[in-house]
XYZ file of C-alpha atoms in Angstrom:
586
model
C -0.119 -0.514 0.253
C 1.238 3.675 -1.324
C 2.908 5.907 2.210
C 0.059 8.185 3.242
C 2.668 10.750 1.363
C 2.277 9.187 -2.286
C -1.276 9.291 -1.156
C -1.015 13.151 -1.195
C 1.582 13.175 -4.031
C -1.426 11.363 -5.877
C -3.880 13.854 -5.988
C -4.692 15.691 -8.703
C -5.797 19.333 -8.345
C -9.290 18.986 -9.424
C -10.874 21.007 -12.092
C -10.378 24.633 -11.121
C -13.274 26.852 -13.838
C -16.621 27.671 -12.570
C -17.469 29.175 -8.727
C -15.694 28.987 -6.183
C -15.357 26.127 -4.724
C -12.724 23.120 -2.523
C -9.817 21.662 -4.224
C -7.959 19.097 -3.136
C -4.292 19.693 -2.422
C -2.128 19.866 -6.076
C 0.226 17.268 -6.730
C 3.114 20.548 -5.966
C 4.407 21.623 -2.284
C 6.812 23.240 -0.226
C 8.401 25.708 -2.247
C 7.054 24.701 -5.746
C 4.443 25.620 -4.129
C 5.570 29.075 -4.184
C 6.897 29.016 -7.871
C 3.982 27.586 -10.131
C 1.563 30.614 -11.517
C -1.320 27.973 -11.322
C -1.202 27.671 -7.770
C 0.104 30.790 -5.763
C -1.444 32.818 -3.512
C 0.972 34.575 -1.986
C -0.093 35.978 1.152
C -3.601 34.367 0.818
C -2.562 30.970 1.647
C -4.685 30.468 5.424
C -2.259 29.127 7.833
C -4.089 25.738 7.117
C -3.321 25.564 3.951
C 0.344 26.722 4.834
C 0.641 23.378 7.086
C -0.646 21.505 4.354
C 0.959 22.305 1.432
C 4.296 22.609 3.716
C 5.073 25.958 3.234
C 4.204 27.526 7.444
C 7.802 29.269 7.606
C 8.443 30.445 3.436
C 5.596 33.214 3.872
C 5.415 36.123 6.527
C 3.038 35.576 9.302
C 0.668 37.174 7.832
C -2.724 36.786 5.674
C -3.671 38.991 3.288
C -7.191 38.559 1.067
C -7.245 38.587 -2.015
C -8.924 42.243 -2.227
C -5.892 43.964 -0.134
C -3.632 41.605 -2.982
C -5.092 43.671 -5.664
C -4.592 46.814 -4.472
C -0.839 46.148 -4.101
C -1.161 45.495 -7.680
C -1.877 48.571 -8.110
C -0.243 50.094 -6.114
C 3.263 49.226 -7.288
C 1.427 49.544 -11.474
C 1.040 52.946 -10.459
C 5.309 53.827 -9.393
C 5.708 52.815 -13.146
C 7.554 55.250 -15.281
C 6.205 54.212 -18.738
C 3.863 51.643 -20.589
C 6.646 49.576 -21.370
C 6.949 48.791 -17.481
C 3.708 48.506 -16.396
C 3.242 45.475 -19.491
C 6.497 44.030 -17.694
C 5.328 44.038 -14.359
C 2.290 43.330 -15.097
C 4.296 39.838 -16.927
C 6.046 39.455 -13.608
C 2.422 39.130 -11.752
C 0.996 36.585 -14.553
C 4.436 34.349 -13.949
C 3.954 34.986 -10.274
C -0.249 34.244 -9.794
C -2.072 33.998 -12.596
C -5.302 34.417 -10.667
C -4.740 37.155 -9.472
C -3.265 38.676 -12.125
C -6.178 37.650 -14.288
C -8.524 39.319 -11.538
C -6.268 42.739 -11.926
C -7.246 42.413 -15.300
C -11.202 42.209 -15.108
C -11.409 44.439 -12.099
C -10.962 47.279 -14.734
C -10.175 45.922 -18.357
C -10.724 49.134 -20.144
C -7.576 49.953 -17.672
C -5.152 47.249 -18.727
C -5.939 45.887 -21.721
C -3.745 48.908 -23.838
C -1.266 47.748 -21.055
C -1.148 43.798 -21.536
C -2.410 44.369 -25.865
C -2.267 47.036 -27.961
C -0.834 49.405 -28.673
C 1.898 48.727 -26.279
C 2.546 44.768 -26.936
C 4.288 46.375 -29.866
C 6.801 48.350 -28.201
C 6.867 44.980 -25.880
C 7.201 42.862 -28.810
C 9.532 45.184 -30.101
C 12.326 44.958 -27.379
C 11.355 41.973 -26.384
C 14.674 40.266 -25.607
C 15.637 43.663 -22.573
C 11.816 42.561 -21.568
C 12.122 38.812 -21.602
C 12.156 37.268 -18.031
C 10.415 34.192 -18.216
C 9.698 31.533 -20.758
C 6.000 31.643 -21.633
C 5.146 29.596 -23.766
C 6.268 26.794 -26.921
C 8.818 27.873 -29.487
C 9.739 25.845 -32.102
C 12.138 26.495 -34.148
C 12.741 25.134 -38.768
C 15.067 23.138 -36.302
C 12.770 20.813 -34.285
C 11.385 18.895 -38.040
C 10.849 15.738 -37.137
C 10.318 16.294 -34.113
C 7.406 18.870 -32.657
C 5.338 16.146 -31.218
C 7.788 15.790 -28.812
C 8.147 18.811 -28.282
C 4.457 19.379 -27.047
C 4.753 16.692 -24.941
C 6.924 19.207 -22.772
C 4.581 21.606 -22.345
C 2.783 20.638 -18.644
C -0.745 20.944 -19.377
C -3.163 18.238 -21.263
C -5.953 19.721 -21.716
C -5.348 22.430 -24.255
C -8.198 23.423 -25.964
C -7.193 26.665 -27.849
C -3.463 27.720 -29.359
C -2.360 30.454 -31.073
C 0.273 30.899 -33.378
C 2.432 32.769 -35.056
C 6.236 33.183 -37.562
C 6.365 36.681 -36.441
C 6.899 37.910 -39.802
C 3.997 41.178 -39.260
C 3.599 42.035 -36.209
C 0.894 45.078 -36.229
C 1.899 47.276 -37.926
C 6.246 46.698 -37.468
C 6.626 44.221 -39.960
C 9.141 41.330 -38.871
C 10.070 41.038 -35.616
C 10.509 36.980 -35.895
C 11.136 35.963 -32.054
C 10.164 39.259 -30.039
C 6.363 38.410 -32.290
C 6.057 35.916 -29.400
C 4.555 38.808 -27.340
C 1.080 38.511 -29.779
C 0.316 35.161 -28.935
C 0.987 35.606 -24.972
C -1.190 39.042 -25.382
C -4.080 37.261 -27.385
C -4.403 34.489 -24.697
C -4.225 36.668 -22.079
C -7.456 38.407 -23.306
C -8.524 34.802 -24.198
C -8.912 34.722 -20.755
C -9.467 37.929 -19.573
C -12.209 39.053 -22.091
C -14.538 35.899 -21.877
C -12.669 33.402 -18.964
C -10.806 30.958 -21.158
C -9.373 28.694 -18.476
C -5.588 29.896 -19.245
C -4.613 26.275 -18.408
C -5.958 25.096 -21.635
C -4.503 27.452 -24.235
C -0.670 27.658 -25.847
C 0.710 30.303 -27.266
C 3.633 29.004 -29.861
C 5.918 30.967 -31.851
C 7.289 29.331 -34.493
C 10.136 30.345 -35.214
C 11.940 29.768 -38.802
C 14.140 33.152 -38.923
C 14.168 36.457 -39.405
C 15.062 39.093 -41.728
C 14.978 42.265 -40.605
C 18.741 42.830 -40.271
C 18.793 44.816 -36.887
C 17.663 41.710 -35.014
C 20.632 39.529 -36.058
C 22.615 41.864 -35.263
C 20.912 42.951 -31.491
C 23.271 41.132 -28.267
C 20.324 41.006 -26.897
C 17.941 38.454 -30.048
C 16.106 35.651 -29.040
C 15.734 34.211 -31.448
C 17.628 32.215 -35.061
C 20.078 34.214 -35.948
C 19.561 33.650 -39.920
C 17.279 34.730 -43.072
C 13.201 33.045 -43.028
C 13.126 29.746 -44.622
C 10.748 29.703 -46.710
C 9.358 26.871 -49.812
C 8.531 23.077 -49.097
C 10.642 23.047 -45.425
C 8.688 25.810 -44.284
C 5.251 24.275 -44.913
C 6.099 20.615 -44.194
C 6.925 22.481 -40.667
C 3.830 23.561 -40.372
C 1.792 20.240 -41.745
C 4.342 18.576 -39.016
C 3.143 21.309 -36.285
C -0.312 20.871 -37.161
C -0.982 17.196 -36.807
C 1.139 17.049 -34.593
C -1.711 19.373 -32.864
C -4.168 16.644 -33.824
C -2.307 14.258 -32.590
C -2.169 15.827 -29.095
C -4.854 17.355 -28.195
C -7.600 16.438 -30.268
C -9.141 17.472 -33.412
C -11.232 20.425 -31.637
C -8.677 21.950 -30.174
C -8.592 25.019 -31.772
C -5.745 27.033 -33.401
C -5.660 30.790 -34.434
C -2.960 32.305 -36.792
C -1.829 35.372 -35.763
C 0.351 37.819 -37.776
C 1.726 35.672 -40.535
C 2.253 38.020 -43.968
C -0.003 38.443 -46.654
C 2.145 35.780 -48.830
C 1.104 32.695 -46.716
C -1.795 34.245 -44.642
C -4.814 33.233 -46.951
C -2.606 30.340 -48.473
C -2.907 28.662 -45.661
C -6.130 29.174 -44.080
C -7.594 28.102 -47.682
C -4.608 25.546 -46.799
C -5.804 24.399 -43.128
C -9.641 25.696 -42.853
C -11.605 22.531 -43.913
C -9.289 20.462 -42.397
C -8.024 21.632 -38.645
C -9.965 24.518 -36.110
C -8.419 27.070 -37.461
C -8.968 30.841 -38.085
C -6.715 33.802 -39.059
C -7.573 36.653 -36.698
C -5.504 39.596 -39.210
C -8.305 38.298 -42.231
C -11.291 36.715 -39.854
C -10.795 39.010 -36.555
C -10.563 41.682 -37.924
C -12.641 41.752 -40.499
C -16.051 41.092 -37.316
C -14.538 43.903 -35.926
C -14.786 46.461 -38.719
C -17.838 44.854 -40.062
C -19.588 45.629 -37.051
C -18.250 48.636 -36.984
C -19.781 49.243 -40.542
C -22.913 47.968 -39.279
C -23.656 50.514 -35.773
C -22.230 52.887 -38.852
C -26.066 52.425 -40.297
C -27.736 53.143 -37.786
C -26.567 56.751 -37.606
C -27.404 56.685 -41.569
C -30.651 55.181 -40.989
C -29.446 53.641 -44.823
C -27.983 50.054 -45.718
C -24.387 48.741 -46.628
C -25.402 48.519 -49.913
C -26.046 52.433 -50.455
C -22.407 53.262 -49.970
C -19.074 53.199 -51.179
C -16.134 51.688 -49.407
C -12.404 52.400 -50.219
C -9.218 50.455 -49.256
C -5.957 52.657 -47.459
C -4.593 49.501 -48.204
C -4.941 45.380 -49.720
C -3.248 43.623 -47.779
C -5.300 40.133 -45.428
C -7.416 42.603 -43.095
C -8.226 44.607 -46.316
C -9.692 41.796 -47.816
C -11.017 40.273 -45.098
C -12.819 43.055 -44.242
C -14.360 43.294 -48.046
C -15.438 39.946 -48.498
C -16.721 40.229 -45.055
C -18.675 42.759 -46.278
C -19.734 41.150 -49.367
C -21.338 38.240 -47.357
C -22.978 40.900 -45.403
C -24.357 42.647 -47.956
C -25.963 39.485 -49.881
C -28.097 38.738 -46.551
C -29.225 42.246 -47.625
C -29.507 40.254 -50.966
C -27.047 41.596 -52.478
C -25.942 39.736 -55.403
C -22.688 39.619 -55.863
C -20.924 41.362 -57.823
C -23.265 44.143 -56.649
C -21.446 44.080 -54.171
C -18.171 44.110 -55.171
C -18.617 46.899 -56.982
C -18.830 48.533 -54.461
C -15.698 47.893 -52.449
C -12.359 49.916 -53.979
C -8.927 49.124 -52.942
C -5.640 51.078 -53.100
C -1.739 49.533 -52.592
C 0.883 50.444 -52.443
C 1.007 50.947 -56.777
C -2.425 53.148 -56.450
C -5.651 52.293 -57.307
C -6.617 48.713 -58.371
C -8.316 48.828 -61.702
C -8.965 45.848 -63.835
C -6.314 45.477 -66.109
C -2.907 46.749 -63.702
C -0.523 44.176 -63.840
C 0.505 40.702 -61.116
C -2.475 41.770 -59.410
C -3.454 38.809 -56.984
C -7.094 36.685 -56.647
C -7.615 38.046 -53.520
C -7.155 41.921 -54.957
C -8.403 40.653 -58.739
C -12.207 40.513 -57.559
C -11.762 43.893 -56.137
C -10.291 44.988 -60.013
C -12.935 47.633 -61.490
C -12.772 49.505 -64.781
C -11.082 52.449 -64.081
C -8.255 55.144 -65.316
C -5.199 54.504 -63.100
C -5.162 56.688 -59.547
C -1.821 57.204 -57.723
C -2.476 57.796 -54.663
C -5.598 58.016 -51.714
C -5.484 61.215 -52.201
C -6.712 61.361 -55.970
C -8.749 58.405 -55.166
C -11.232 59.922 -52.636
C -12.025 63.283 -54.717
C -12.213 60.447 -58.065
C -14.578 57.878 -56.526
C -15.610 59.946 -53.950
C -17.014 57.460 -51.128
C -18.640 57.330 -48.265
C -16.665 55.167 -46.299
C -13.044 55.074 -46.407
C -10.691 52.049 -44.007
C -7.096 52.514 -43.033
C -5.445 48.893 -43.169
C -2.344 49.583 -44.793
C 0.675 50.140 -41.690
C 1.126 53.770 -43.070
C 0.947 56.286 -40.147
C -1.310 59.398 -41.336
C -2.172 58.167 -44.397
C -5.479 60.168 -44.070
C -4.034 63.629 -44.844
C -5.903 66.623 -43.532
C -6.870 67.077 -46.893
C -8.236 64.207 -47.155
C -10.707 64.379 -44.299
C -11.818 67.764 -45.674
C -12.792 65.939 -48.975
C -14.862 62.953 -47.267
C -16.582 65.618 -45.300
C -17.458 67.672 -48.475
C -19.531 65.429 -49.876
C -20.402 63.140 -46.636
C -23.155 64.836 -43.733
C -21.090 62.341 -42.120
C -17.907 59.811 -43.725
C -17.382 56.919 -42.250
C -13.240 57.101 -41.379
C -11.927 54.092 -39.624
C -8.565 54.230 -39.204
C -7.731 50.775 -38.127
C -4.347 50.057 -38.016
C -2.570 49.506 -35.139
C 0.056 50.394 -32.730
C -0.756 53.973 -32.483
C 2.014 55.589 -34.593
C 0.554 53.109 -37.590
C -2.931 55.463 -37.629
C -4.372 56.727 -40.665
C -5.523 59.435 -38.323
C -5.931 60.390 -34.479
C -9.487 60.926 -33.452
C -8.915 64.638 -32.186
C -7.751 64.887 -36.354
C -11.032 63.296 -37.997
C -13.226 65.280 -35.310
C -12.175 68.869 -35.804
C -11.146 68.364 -39.228
C -15.231 67.419 -39.747
C -16.564 69.749 -37.044
C -17.719 66.319 -35.668
C -19.917 64.882 -38.091
C -17.723 61.627 -39.509
C -18.325 58.462 -37.998
C -15.323 57.100 -36.217
C -12.894 54.384 -36.078
C -9.319 52.822 -34.486
C -7.598 50.326 -33.680
C -6.029 51.963 -31.294
C -7.147 53.798 -28.105
C -7.728 57.078 -28.559
C -8.558 59.652 -25.303
C -12.397 60.869 -26.082
C -12.606 65.089 -27.926
C -14.081 67.615 -26.716
C -15.749 70.253 -29.497
C -16.100 73.603 -30.051
C -19.945 73.513 -28.629
C -18.861 71.179 -25.717
C -19.585 67.448 -26.995
C -17.621 65.255 -25.751
C -17.148 62.616 -28.338
C -15.705 58.238 -27.747
C -14.506 57.626 -30.682
C -15.019 53.559 -31.211
C -11.596 51.637 -30.216
C -12.350 48.267 -33.507
C -10.272 46.042 -30.982
C -10.303 42.765 -32.456
C -10.748 41.649 -29.033
C -14.223 42.155 -29.391
C -13.912 39.199 -31.385
C -11.841 36.001 -31.110
C -11.905 35.938 -26.878
C -15.908 34.901 -27.899
C -15.757 33.302 -31.313
C -12.823 31.176 -29.298
C -15.098 30.230 -26.560
C -17.889 29.617 -28.722
C -16.470 26.925 -30.908
C -14.016 25.413 -28.027
C -17.228 24.759 -25.798
C -19.812 23.568 -28.475
C -16.906 21.009 -29.871
C -16.886 22.902 -33.383
C -14.605 21.297 -36.009
C -14.294 23.496 -38.740
C -14.805 27.362 -38.102
C -16.635 28.826 -41.466
C -16.620 32.868 -42.089
C -20.615 32.712 -41.116
C -18.992 32.424 -37.815
C -17.352 35.543 -37.471
C -20.733 37.807 -39.235
C -22.663 36.225 -36.544
C -20.017 37.490 -34.242
C -20.254 41.501 -35.754
C -24.408 41.352 -34.876
C -23.642 39.893 -31.974
C -21.284 43.376 -31.388
C -23.520 45.448 -32.190
C -26.272 44.655 -30.600
C -24.793 45.361 -27.367
C -24.520 48.738 -28.468
C -27.488 50.571 -27.350
C -28.662 54.255 -28.565
C -26.841 55.965 -25.923
C -23.216 54.764 -27.446
C -23.895 55.925 -30.249
C -25.013 58.798 -28.095
C -21.769 59.736 -27.853
C -19.822 58.591 -30.682
C -19.367 54.825 -29.934
C -18.894 52.829 -32.532
C -18.886 49.780 -30.112
C -20.142 49.565 -26.263
C -17.723 50.573 -24.023
C -14.188 47.785 -23.212
C -15.457 47.799 -20.415
C -19.246 45.760 -21.031
C -16.886 43.078 -23.165
C -16.940 40.444 -21.074
C -20.866 41.066 -21.425
C -20.196 40.757 -24.930
C -17.617 38.113 -25.849
C -20.908 35.663 -23.790
C -23.147 37.440 -26.323
C -21.198 36.473 -29.047
C -20.348 32.844 -27.960
C -23.597 32.581 -26.759
C -24.836 33.538 -30.926
C -21.806 31.085 -32.095
C -23.058 27.827 -30.126
C -26.809 28.769 -31.747
C -25.241 28.429 -35.007
C -23.051 25.853 -34.492
C -26.528 22.891 -33.325
C -28.397 24.775 -35.706
C -26.155 23.979 -38.905
C -24.735 20.641 -37.137
C -21.296 22.345 -36.742
C -20.536 20.955 -32.897
C -19.775 17.625 -31.885
C -20.892 18.225 -28.360
C -23.584 15.793 -27.325
C -26.394 16.248 -25.942
C -26.641 19.949 -27.152
C -27.584 21.781 -23.737
C -30.804 23.028 -23.926
C -29.514 27.178 -21.633
C -26.785 27.461 -24.538
C -25.663 30.635 -22.299
C -25.854 29.080 -19.002
C -23.817 26.344 -20.738
C -20.993 28.254 -21.911
C -21.125 30.607 -18.437
C -20.549 27.217 -16.546
C -16.819 27.697 -18.134
C -15.614 30.559 -17.619
C -12.695 30.767 -15.431
C -12.958 32.341 -12.585
C -10.246 34.245 -10.853
C -10.962 34.123 -6.598
C -8.848 31.502 -5.446
C -9.394 28.062 -4.493
C -9.151 26.355 -0.766
C -6.870 23.509 -0.717
C -7.970 21.220 1.867
C -6.038 18.362 3.709
C -7.877 15.108 3.310
C -8.678 13.190 7.206
C -6.587 9.775 5.887
C -3.590 11.215 4.135
C -1.174 13.185 7.518
C -3.192 12.303 10.946
C -1.514 13.806 12.689
C -2.047 17.435 10.803
C -5.628 16.187 9.476
C -6.767 16.255 13.685
C -6.092 19.941 13.861
C -7.271 20.853 10.586
C -11.267 21.980 9.559
C -12.420 21.475 6.514
C -15.335 23.839 5.652
C -16.008 24.819 2.014
C -17.228 27.749 1.246
């Protein structure tokens, strides 16, 4: 018979989802408990728990509850001198005490999201070698071909439901950052938990390191990635194929794989290659599309007309632009507009000018938006020629929406729609203040990065809408994972856009908002997840059985709880200590 101590070591920590509850002892004891962010509670461990877990004496005698710990974190946070320091401070908290980290984030998501995600995450990626403290996630290199299944076994968690992967080639609007791009999967998955309550232990960030073509990084002594030029072609494809197959072999067909910040040359190609074989989506293409279309649907509540009444001009024709345009076409088709008529409403400007029929070397994605028209070299001329009702910036060219362009848009539109969606803030096509002031507050504005409210001369305070993908991907992920969806259709993202707009109320529109306030994002994300679950079961896409009658209650029951668990001793383990400890459930 195993010893009492061996029995204790063999116990598993029970599921930590749902309401506050008592847990059995974790496998680890002593100082290891304090080094494990999943279990560490810092000074919140009770005397009974300290005795039981072998950490009595390793902590000061004071016992602080979680609310006091949050206050302590906030006081430290306020002492940091800049946003990068705040990012590093919060990352250290995540590495030390996971539940406290998420309790802090959810206490004021509007305050902390710009630090853990855009725009600060862009700066953090640029400085990742300096900010790097403790590895978080899995780093897979081109030299690991043939061994990826073994690498996945190195990850300590067996039940992974969602993966975010990048190869670092197009990080936000900053370009090729190689392994420094790991900050993006880490940040995205932090929002999976903060915005909708995915269990962080079921999430895995992955960096696929195939080298970098960034010469500055290759010379950087702090660079943490492979010091070689990017590998492309068949070797690259073979690595990704092996990764996808290894994920399914280890974690199952229902494991969600979100592609993030892949370059245009790979983004659509990989999405089309894998979408019908795995549970996968590309956030830059589909998530950005959903949040942009949500903003456009909200704008229609101001303009009082339909999508098909508008003419859209994109600055940029990459993955994000094409993704948004395709979802606009899908939304127009719901208005019973024929596809060709819908396509004719959408124009694009890329680095070579307006995309028109007859222009050489157009990709298939761009070709569908090439219309008969004389060549136009730049956005300024395209705006004057086409007189669009909406301009959408996704080119990562800071200041692309010049003063003249904004004034022109206001001259032939009573309420011009101006979306400056590029990230980070330095890459935004214009600021909220520029847009509102130059149009005398008549513009319907949204941005990718957050901007402060703008006070107009007449006293109105306008709150610029932040078209943040965080409104989309956490809710999509939870809805897909909860129902066991194996292939994600484009319609999922239109459903997500519509669900977001349903949570936008008239008082929000009156303030100039096109999205619900960020402090309501958990409610919005839950609504997105529920709508996707309903769609999945209605269309036979869900593999979960039996179908839950109350899908909102079912999905709510899965949400990660940031309250600390209580670790209680079993009366059969150590009788001499069990006699001293009462097990009282909350």
